[in-house]
PQR file with spaces between the fields and no chain letter, atoms N, CA, C, O and H, PARSE charges and radii, in Angstrom:
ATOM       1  N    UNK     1      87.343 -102.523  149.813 -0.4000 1.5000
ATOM       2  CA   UNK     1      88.745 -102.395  150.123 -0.0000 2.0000
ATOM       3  C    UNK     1      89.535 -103.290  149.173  0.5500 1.7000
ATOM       4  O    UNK     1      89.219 -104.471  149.033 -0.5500 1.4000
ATOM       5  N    UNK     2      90.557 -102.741  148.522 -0.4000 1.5000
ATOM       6  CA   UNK     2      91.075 -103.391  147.697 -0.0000 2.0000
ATOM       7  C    UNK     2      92.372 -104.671  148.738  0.5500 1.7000
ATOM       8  O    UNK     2      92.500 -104.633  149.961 -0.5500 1.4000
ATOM       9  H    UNK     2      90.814 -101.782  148.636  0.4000 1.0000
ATOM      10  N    UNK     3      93.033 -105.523  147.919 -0.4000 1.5000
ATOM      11  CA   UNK     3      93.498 -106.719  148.513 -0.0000 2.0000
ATOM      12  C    UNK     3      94.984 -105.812  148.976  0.5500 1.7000
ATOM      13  O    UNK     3      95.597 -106.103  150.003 -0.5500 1.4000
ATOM      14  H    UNK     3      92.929 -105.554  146.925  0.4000 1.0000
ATOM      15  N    UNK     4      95.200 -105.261  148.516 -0.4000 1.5000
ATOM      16  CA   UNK     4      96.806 -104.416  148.415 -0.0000 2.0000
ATOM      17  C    UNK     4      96.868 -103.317  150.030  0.5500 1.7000
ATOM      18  O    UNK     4      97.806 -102.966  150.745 -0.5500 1.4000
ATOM      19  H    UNK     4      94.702 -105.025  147.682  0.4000 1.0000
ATOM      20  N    UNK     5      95.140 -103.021  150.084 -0.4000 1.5000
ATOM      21  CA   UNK     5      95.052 -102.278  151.618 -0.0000 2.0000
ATOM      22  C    UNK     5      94.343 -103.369  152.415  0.5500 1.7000
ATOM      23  O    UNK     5      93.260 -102.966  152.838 -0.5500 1.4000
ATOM      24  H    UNK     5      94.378 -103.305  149.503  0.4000 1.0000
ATOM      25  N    UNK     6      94.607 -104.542  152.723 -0.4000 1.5000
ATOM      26  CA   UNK     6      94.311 -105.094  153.423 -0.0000 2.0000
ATOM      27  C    UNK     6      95.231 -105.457  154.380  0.5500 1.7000
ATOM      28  O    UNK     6      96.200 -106.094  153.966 -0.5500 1.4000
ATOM      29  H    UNK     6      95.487 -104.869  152.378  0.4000 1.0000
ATOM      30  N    UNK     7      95.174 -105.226  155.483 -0.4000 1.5000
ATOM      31  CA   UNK     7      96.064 -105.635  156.789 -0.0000 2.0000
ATOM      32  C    UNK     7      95.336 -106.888  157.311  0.5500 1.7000
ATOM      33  O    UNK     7      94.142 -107.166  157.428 -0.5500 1.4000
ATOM      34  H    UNK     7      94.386 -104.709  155.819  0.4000 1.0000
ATOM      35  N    UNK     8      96.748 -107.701  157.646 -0.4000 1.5000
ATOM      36  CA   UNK     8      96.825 -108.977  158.493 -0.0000 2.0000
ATOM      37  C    UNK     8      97.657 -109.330  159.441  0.5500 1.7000
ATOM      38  O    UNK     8      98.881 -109.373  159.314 -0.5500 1.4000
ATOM      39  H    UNK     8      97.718 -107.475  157.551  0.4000 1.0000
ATOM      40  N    UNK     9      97.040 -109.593  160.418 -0.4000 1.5000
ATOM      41  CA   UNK     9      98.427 -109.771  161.409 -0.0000 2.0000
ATOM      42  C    UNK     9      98.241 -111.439  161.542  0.5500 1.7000
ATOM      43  O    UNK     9      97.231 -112.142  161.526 -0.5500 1.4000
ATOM      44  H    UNK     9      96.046 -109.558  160.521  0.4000 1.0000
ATOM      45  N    UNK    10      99.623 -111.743  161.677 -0.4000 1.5000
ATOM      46  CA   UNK    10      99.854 -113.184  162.357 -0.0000 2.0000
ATOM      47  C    UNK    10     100.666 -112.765  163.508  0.5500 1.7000
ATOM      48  O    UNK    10     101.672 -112.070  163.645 -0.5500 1.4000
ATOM      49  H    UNK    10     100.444 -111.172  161.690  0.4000 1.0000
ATOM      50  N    UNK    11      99.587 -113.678  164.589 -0.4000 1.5000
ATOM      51  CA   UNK    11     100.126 -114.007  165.498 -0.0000 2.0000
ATOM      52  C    UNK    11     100.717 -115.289  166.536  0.5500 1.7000
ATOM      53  O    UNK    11     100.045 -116.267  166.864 -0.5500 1.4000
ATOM      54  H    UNK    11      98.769 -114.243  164.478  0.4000 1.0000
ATOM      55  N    UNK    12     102.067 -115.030  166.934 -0.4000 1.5000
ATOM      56  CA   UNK    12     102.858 -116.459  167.246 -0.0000 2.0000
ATOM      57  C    UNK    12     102.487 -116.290  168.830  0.5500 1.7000
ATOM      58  O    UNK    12     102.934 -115.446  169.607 -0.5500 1.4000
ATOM      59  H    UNK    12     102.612 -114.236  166.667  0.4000 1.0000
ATOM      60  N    UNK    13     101.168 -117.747  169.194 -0.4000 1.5000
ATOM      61  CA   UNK    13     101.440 -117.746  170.552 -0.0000 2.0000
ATOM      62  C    UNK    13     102.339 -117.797  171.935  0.5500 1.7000
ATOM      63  O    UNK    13     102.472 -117.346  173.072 -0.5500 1.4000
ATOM      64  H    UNK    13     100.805 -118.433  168.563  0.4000 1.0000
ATOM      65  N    UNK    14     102.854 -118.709  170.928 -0.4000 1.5000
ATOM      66  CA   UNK    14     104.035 -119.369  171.599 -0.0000 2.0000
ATOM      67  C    UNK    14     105.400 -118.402  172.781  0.5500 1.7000
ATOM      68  O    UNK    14     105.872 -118.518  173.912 -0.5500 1.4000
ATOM      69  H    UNK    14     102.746 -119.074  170.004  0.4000 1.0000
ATOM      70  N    UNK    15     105.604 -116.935  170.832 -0.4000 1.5000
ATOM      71  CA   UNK    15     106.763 -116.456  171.588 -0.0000 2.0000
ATOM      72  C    UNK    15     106.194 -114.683  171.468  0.5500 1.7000
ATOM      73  O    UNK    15     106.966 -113.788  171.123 -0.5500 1.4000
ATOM      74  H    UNK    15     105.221 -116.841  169.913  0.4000 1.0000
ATOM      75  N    UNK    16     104.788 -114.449  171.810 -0.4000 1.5000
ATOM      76  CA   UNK    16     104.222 -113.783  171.429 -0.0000 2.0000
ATOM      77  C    UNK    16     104.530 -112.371  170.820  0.5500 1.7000
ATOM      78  O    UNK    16     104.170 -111.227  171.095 -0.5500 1.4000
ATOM      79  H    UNK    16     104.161 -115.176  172.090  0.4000 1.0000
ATOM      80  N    UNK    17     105.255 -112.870  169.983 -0.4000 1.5000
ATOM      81  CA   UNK    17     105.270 -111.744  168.356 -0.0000 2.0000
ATOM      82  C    UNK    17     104.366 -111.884  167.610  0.5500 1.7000
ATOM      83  O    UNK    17     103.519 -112.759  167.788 -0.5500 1.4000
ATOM      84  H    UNK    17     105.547 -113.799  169.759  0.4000 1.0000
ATOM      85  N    UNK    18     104.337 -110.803  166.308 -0.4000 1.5000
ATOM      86  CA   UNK    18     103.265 -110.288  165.893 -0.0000 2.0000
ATOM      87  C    UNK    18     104.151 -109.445  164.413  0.5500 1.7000
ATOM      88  O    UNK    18     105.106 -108.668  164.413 -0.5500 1.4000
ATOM      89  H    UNK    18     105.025 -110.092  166.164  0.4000 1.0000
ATOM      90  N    UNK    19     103.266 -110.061  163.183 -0.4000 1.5000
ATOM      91  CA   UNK    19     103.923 -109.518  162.092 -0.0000 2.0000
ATOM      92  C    UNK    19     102.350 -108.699  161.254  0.5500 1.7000
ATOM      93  O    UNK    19     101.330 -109.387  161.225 -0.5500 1.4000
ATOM      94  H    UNK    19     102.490 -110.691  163.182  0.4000 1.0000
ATOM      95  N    UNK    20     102.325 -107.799  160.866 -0.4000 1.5000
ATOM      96  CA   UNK    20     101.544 -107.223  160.108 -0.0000 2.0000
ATOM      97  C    UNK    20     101.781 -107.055  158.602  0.5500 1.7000
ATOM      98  O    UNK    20     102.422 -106.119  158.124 -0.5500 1.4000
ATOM      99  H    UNK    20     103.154 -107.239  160.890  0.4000 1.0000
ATOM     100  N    UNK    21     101.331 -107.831  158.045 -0.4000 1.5000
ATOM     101  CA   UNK    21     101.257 -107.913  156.601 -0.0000 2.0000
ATOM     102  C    UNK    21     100.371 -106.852  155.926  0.5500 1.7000
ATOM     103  O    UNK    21      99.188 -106.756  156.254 -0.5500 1.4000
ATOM     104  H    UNK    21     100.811 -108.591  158.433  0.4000 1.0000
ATOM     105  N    UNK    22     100.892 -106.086  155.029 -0.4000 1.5000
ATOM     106  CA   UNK    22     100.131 -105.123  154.263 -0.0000 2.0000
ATOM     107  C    UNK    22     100.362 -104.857  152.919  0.5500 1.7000
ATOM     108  O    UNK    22     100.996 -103.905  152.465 -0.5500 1.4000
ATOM     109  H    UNK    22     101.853 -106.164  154.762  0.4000 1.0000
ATOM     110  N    UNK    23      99.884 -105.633  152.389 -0.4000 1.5000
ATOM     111  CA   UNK    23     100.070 -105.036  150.751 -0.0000 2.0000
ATOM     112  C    UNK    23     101.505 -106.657  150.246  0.5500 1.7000
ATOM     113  O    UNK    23     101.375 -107.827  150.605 -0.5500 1.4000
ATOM     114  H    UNK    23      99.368 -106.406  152.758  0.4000 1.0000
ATOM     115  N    UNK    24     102.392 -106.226  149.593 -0.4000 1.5000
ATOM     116  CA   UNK    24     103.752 -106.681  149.500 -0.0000 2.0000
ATOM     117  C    UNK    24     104.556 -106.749  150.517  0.5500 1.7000
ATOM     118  O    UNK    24     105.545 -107.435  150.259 -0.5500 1.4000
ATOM     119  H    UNK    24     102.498 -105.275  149.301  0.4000 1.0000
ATOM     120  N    UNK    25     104.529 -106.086  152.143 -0.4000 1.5000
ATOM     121  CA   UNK    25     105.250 -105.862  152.953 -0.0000 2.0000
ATOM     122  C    UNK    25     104.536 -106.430  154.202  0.5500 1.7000
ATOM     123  O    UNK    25     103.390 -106.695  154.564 -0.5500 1.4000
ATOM     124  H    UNK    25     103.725 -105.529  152.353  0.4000 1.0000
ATOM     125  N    UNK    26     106.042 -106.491  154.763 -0.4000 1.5000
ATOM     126  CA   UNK    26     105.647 -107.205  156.484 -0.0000 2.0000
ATOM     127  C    UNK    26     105.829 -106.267  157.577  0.5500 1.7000
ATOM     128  O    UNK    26     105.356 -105.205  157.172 -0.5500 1.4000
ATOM     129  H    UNK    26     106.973 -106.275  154.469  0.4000 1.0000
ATOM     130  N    UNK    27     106.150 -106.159  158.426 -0.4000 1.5000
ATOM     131  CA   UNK    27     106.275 -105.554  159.339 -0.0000 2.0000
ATOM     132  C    UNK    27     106.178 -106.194  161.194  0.5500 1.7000
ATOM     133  O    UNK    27     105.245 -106.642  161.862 -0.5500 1.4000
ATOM     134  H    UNK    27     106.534 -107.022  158.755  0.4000 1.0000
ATOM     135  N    UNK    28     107.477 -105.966  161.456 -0.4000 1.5000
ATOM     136  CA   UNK    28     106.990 -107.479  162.627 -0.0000 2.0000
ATOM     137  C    UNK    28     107.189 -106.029  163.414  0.5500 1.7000
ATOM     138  O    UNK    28     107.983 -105.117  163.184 -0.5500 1.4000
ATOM     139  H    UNK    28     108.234 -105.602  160.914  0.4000 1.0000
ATOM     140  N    UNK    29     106.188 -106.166  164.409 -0.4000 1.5000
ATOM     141  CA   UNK    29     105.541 -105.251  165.850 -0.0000 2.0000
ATOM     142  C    UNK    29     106.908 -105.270  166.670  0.5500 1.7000
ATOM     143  O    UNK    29     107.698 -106.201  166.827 -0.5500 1.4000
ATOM     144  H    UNK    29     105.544 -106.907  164.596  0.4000 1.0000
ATOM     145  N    UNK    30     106.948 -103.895  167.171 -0.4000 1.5000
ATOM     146  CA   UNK    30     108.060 -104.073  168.316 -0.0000 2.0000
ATOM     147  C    UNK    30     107.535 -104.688  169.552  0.5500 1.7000
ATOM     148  O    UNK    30     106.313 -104.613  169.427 -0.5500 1.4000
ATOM     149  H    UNK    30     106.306 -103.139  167.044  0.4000 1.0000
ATOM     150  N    UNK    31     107.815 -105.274  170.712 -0.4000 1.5000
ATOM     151  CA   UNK    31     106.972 -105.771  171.604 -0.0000 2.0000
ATOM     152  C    UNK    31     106.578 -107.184  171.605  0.5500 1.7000
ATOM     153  O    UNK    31     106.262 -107.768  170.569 -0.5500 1.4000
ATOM     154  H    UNK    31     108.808 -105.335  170.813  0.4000 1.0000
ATOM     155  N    UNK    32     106.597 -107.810  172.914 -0.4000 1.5000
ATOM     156  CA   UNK    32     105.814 -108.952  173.058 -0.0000 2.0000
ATOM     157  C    UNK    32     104.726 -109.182  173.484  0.5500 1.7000
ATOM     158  O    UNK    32     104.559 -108.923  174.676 -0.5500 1.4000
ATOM     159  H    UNK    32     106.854 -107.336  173.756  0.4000 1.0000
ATOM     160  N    UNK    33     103.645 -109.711  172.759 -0.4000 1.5000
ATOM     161  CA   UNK    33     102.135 -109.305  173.013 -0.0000 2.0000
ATOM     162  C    UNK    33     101.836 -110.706  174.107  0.5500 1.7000
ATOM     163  O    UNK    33     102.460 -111.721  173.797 -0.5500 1.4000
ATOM     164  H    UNK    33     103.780 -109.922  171.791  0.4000 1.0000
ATOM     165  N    UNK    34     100.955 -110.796  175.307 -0.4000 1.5000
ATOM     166  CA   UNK    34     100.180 -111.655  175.738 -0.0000 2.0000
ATOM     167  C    UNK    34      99.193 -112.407  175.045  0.5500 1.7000
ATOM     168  O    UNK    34      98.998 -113.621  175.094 -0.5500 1.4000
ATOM     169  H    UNK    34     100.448 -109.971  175.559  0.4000 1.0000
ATOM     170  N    UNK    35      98.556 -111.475  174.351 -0.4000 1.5000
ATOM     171  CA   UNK    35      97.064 -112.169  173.715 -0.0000 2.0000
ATOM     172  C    UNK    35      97.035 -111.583  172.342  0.5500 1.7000
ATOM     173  O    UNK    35      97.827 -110.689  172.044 -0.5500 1.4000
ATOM     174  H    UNK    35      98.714 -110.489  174.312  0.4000 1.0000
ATOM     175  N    UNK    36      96.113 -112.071  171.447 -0.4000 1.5000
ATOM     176  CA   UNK    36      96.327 -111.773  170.233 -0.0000 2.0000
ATOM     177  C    UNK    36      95.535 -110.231  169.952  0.5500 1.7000
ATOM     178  O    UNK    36      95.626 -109.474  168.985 -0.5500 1.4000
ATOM     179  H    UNK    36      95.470 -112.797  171.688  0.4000 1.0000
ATOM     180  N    UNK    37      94.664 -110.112  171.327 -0.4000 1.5000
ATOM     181  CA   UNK    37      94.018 -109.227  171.427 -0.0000 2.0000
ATOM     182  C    UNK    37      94.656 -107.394  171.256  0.5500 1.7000
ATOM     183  O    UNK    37      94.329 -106.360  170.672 -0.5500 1.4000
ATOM     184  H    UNK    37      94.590 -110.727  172.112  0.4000 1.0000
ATOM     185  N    UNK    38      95.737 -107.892  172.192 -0.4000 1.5000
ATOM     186  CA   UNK    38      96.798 -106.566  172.592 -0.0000 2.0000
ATOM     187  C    UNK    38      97.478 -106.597  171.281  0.5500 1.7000
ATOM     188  O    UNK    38      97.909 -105.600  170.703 -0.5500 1.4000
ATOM     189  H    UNK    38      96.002 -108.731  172.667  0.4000 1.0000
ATOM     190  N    UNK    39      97.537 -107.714  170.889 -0.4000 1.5000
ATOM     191  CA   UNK    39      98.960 -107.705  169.372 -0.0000 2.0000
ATOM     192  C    UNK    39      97.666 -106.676  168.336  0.5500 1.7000
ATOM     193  O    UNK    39      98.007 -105.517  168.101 -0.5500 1.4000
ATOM     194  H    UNK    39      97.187 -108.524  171.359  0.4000 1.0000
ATOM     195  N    UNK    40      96.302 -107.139  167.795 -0.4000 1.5000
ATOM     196  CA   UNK    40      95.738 -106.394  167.356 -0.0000 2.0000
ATOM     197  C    UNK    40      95.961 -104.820  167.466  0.5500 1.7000
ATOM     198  O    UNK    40      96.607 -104.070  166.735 -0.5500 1.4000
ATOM     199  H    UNK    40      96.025 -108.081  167.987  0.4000 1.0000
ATOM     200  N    UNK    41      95.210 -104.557  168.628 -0.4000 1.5000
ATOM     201  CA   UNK    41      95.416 -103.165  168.967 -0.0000 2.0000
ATOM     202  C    UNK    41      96.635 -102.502  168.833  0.5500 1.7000
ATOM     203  O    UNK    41      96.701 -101.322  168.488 -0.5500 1.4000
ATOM     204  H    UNK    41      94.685 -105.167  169.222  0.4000 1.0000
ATOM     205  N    UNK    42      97.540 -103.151  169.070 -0.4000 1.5000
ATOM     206  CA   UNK    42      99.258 -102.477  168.548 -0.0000 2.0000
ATOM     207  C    UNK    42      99.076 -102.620  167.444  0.5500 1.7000
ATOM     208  O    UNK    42      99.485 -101.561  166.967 -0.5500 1.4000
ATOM     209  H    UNK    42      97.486 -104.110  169.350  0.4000 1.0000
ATOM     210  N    UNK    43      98.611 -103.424  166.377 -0.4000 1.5000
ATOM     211  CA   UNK    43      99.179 -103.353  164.768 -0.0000 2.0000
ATOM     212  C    UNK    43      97.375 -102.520  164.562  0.5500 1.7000
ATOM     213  O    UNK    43      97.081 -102.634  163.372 -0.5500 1.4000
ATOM     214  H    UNK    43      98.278 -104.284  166.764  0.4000 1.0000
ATOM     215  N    UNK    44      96.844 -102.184  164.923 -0.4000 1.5000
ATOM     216  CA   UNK    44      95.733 -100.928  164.311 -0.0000 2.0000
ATOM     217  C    UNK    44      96.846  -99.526  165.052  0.5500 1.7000
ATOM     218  O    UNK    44      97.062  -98.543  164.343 -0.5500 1.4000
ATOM     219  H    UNK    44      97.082 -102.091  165.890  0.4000 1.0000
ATOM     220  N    UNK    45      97.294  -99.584  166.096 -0.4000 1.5000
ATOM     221  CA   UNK    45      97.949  -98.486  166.483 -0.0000 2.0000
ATOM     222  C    UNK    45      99.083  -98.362  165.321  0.5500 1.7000
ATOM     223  O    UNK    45      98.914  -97.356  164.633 -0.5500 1.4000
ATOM     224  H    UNK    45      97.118 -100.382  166.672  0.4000 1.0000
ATOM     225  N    UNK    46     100.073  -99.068  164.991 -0.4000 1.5000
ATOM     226  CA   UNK    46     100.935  -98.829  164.061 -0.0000 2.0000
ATOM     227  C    UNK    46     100.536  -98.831  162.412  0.5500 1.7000
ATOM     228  O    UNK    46     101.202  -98.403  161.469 -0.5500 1.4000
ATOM     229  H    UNK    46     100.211  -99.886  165.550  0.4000 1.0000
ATOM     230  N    UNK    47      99.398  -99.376  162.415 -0.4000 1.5000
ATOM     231  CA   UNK    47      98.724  -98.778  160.546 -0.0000 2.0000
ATOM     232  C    UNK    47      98.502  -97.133  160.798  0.5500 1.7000
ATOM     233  O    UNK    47      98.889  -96.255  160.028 -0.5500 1.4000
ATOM     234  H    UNK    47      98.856  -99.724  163.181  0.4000 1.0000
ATOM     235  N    UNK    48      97.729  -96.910  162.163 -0.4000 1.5000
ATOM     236  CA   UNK    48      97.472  -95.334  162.347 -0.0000 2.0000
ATOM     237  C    UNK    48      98.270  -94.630  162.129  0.5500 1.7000
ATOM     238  O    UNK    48      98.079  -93.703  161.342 -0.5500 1.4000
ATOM     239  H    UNK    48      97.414  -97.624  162.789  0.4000 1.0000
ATOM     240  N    UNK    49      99.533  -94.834  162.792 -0.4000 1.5000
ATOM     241  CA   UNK    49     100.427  -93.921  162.773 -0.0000 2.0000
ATOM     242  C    UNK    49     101.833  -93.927  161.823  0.5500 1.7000
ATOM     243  O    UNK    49     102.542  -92.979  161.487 -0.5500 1.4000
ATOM     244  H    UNK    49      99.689  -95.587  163.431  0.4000 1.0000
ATOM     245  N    UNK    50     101.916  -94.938  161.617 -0.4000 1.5000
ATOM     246  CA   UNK    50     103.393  -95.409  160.705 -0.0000 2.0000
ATOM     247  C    UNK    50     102.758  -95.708  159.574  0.5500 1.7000
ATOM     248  O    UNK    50     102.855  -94.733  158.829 -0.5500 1.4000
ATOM     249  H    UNK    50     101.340  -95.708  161.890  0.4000 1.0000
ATOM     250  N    UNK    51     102.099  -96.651  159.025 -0.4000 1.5000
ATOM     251  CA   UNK    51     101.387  -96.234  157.782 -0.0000 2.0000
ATOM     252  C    UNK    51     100.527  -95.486  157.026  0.5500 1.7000
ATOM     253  O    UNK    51     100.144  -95.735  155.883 -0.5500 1.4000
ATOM     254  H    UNK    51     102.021  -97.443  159.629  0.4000 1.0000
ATOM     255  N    UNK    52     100.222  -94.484  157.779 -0.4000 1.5000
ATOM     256  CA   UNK    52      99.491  -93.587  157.282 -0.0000 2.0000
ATOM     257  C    UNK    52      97.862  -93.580  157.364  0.5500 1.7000
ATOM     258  O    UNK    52      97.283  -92.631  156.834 -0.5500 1.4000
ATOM     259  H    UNK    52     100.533  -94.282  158.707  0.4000 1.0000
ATOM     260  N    UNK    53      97.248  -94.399  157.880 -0.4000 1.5000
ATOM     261  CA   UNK    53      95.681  -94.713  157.290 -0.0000 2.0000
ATOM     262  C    UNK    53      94.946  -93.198  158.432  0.5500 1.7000
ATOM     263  O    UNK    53      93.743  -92.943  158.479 -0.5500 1.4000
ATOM     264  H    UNK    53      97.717  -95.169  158.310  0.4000 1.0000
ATOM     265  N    UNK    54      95.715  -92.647  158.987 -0.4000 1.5000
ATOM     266  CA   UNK    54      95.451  -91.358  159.706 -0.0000 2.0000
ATOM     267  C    UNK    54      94.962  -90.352  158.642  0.5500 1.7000
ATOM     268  O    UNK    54      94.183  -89.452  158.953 -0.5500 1.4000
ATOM     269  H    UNK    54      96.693  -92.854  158.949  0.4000 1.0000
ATOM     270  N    UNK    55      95.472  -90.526  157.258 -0.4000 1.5000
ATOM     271  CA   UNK    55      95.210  -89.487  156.501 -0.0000 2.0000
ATOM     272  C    UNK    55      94.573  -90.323  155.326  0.5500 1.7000
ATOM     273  O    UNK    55      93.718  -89.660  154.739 -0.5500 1.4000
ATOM     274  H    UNK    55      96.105  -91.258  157.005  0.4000 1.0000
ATOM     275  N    UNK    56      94.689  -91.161  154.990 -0.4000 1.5000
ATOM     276  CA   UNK    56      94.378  -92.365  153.757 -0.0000 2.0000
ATOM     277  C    UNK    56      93.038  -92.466  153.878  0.5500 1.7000
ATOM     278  O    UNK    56      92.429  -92.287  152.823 -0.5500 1.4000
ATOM     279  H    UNK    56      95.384  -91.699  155.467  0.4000 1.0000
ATOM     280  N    UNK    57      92.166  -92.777  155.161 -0.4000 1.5000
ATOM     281  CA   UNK    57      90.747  -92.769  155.234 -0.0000 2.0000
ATOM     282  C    UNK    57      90.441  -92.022  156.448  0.5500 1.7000
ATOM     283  O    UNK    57      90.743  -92.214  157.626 -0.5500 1.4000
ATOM     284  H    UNK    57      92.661  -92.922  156.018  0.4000 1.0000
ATOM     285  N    UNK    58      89.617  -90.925  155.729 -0.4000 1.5000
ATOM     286  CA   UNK    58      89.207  -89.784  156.799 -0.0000 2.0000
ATOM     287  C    UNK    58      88.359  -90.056  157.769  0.5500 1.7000
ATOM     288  O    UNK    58      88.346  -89.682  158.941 -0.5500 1.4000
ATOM     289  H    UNK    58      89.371  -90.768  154.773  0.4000 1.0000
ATOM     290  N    UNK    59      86.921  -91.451  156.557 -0.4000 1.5000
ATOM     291  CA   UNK    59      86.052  -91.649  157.803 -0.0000 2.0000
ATOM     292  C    UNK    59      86.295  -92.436  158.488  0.5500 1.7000
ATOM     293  O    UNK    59      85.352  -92.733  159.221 -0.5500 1.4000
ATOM     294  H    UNK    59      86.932  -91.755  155.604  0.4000 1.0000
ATOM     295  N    UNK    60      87.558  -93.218  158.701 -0.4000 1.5000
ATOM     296  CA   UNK    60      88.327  -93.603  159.940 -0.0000 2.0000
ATOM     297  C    UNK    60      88.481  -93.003  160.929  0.5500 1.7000
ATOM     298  O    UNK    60      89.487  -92.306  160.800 -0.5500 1.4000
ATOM     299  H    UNK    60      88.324  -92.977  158.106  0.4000 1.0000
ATOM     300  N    UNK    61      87.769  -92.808  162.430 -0.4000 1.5000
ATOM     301  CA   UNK    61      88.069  -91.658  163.120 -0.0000 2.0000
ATOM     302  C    UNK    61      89.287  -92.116  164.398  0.5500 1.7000
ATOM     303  O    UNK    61      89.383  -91.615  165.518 -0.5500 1.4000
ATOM     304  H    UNK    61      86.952  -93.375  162.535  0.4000 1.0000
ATOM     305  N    UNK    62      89.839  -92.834  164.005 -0.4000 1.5000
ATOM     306  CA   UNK    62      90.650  -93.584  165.383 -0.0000 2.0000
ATOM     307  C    UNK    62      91.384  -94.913  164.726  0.5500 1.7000
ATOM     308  O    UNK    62      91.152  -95.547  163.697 -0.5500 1.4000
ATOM     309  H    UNK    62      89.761  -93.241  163.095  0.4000 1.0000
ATOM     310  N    UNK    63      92.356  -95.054  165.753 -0.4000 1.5000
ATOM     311  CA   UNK    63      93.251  -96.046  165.448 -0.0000 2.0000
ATOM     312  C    UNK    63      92.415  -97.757  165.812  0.5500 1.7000
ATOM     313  O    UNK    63      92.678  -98.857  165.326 -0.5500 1.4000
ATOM     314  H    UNK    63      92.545  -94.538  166.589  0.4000 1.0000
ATOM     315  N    UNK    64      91.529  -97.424  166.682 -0.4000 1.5000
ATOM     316  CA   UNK    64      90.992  -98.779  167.222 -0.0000 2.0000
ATOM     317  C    UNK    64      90.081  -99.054  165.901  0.5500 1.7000
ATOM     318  O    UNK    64      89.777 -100.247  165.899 -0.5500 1.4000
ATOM     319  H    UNK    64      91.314  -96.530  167.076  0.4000 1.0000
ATOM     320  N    UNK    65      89.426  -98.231  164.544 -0.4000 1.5000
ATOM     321  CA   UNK    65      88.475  -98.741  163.850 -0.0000 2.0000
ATOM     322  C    UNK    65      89.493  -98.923  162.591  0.5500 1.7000
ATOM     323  O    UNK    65      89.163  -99.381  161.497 -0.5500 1.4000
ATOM     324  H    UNK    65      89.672  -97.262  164.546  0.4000 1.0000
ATOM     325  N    UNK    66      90.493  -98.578  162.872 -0.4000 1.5000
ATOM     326  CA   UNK    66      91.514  -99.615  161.452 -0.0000 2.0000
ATOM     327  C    UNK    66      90.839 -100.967  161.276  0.5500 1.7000
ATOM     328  O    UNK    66      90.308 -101.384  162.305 -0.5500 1.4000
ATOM     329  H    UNK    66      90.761  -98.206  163.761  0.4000 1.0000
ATOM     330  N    UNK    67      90.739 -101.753  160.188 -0.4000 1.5000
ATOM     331  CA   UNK    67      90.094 -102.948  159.864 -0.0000 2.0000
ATOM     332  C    UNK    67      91.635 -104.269  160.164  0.5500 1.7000
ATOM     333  O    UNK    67      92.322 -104.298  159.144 -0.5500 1.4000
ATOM     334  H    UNK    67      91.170 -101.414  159.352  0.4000 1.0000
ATOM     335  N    UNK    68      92.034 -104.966  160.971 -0.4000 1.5000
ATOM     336  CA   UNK    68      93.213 -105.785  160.948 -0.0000 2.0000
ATOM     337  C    UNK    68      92.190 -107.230  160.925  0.5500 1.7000
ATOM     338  O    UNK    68      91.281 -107.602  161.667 -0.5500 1.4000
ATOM     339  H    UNK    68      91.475 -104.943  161.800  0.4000 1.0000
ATOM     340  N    UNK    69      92.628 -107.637  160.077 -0.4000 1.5000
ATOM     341  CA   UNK    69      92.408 -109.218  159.973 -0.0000 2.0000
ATOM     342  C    UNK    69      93.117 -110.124  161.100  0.5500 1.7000
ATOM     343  O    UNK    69      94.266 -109.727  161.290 -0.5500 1.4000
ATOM     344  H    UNK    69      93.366 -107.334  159.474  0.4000 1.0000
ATOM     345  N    UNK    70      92.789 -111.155  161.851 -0.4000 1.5000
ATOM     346  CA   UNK    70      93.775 -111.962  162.748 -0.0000 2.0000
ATOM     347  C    UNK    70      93.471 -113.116  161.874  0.5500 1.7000
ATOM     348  O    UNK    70      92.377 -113.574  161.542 -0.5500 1.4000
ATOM     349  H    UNK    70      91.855 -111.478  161.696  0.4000 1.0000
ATOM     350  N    UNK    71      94.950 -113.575  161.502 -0.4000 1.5000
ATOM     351  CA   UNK    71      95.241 -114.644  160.512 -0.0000 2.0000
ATOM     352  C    UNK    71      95.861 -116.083  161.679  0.5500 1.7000
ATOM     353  O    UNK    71      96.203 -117.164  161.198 -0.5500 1.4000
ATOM     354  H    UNK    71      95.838 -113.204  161.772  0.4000 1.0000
């Protein structure tokens, strides 16, 4: 995987937001997550569907096997 398709999310315990870094771009999650767990699963749900990786990698079969880094 090149560094440019690599997803990262940071997550803020505190006020539990959640920004997904991808490539040059950010993307802060709509929603306030409990655990960093749920913030994950929302930012593999939003690479699925808003960035495209639905069509980008085929043998991806689902939004839960997106690769997200927790930074």
């Amino acid at each position: 995987m090149h560094t440019e398709e690599c997803l990262q999310l940071h997550f803020d315990l505190l006020s539990g937001r959640a920004l997904l870094a991808y490539g040059d771009k950010e993307y802060v999650l709509p929603g306030i997550y409990r655990t960093k767990e749920t913030a994950q699963s929302a930012a593999q749900k939003f690479a699925w569907e808003e960035l495209g990786w639905k069509r980008r990698a085929p043998e991806i079969r689902g939004a839960s096997e997106v690769p997200v880094w927790l930074r």
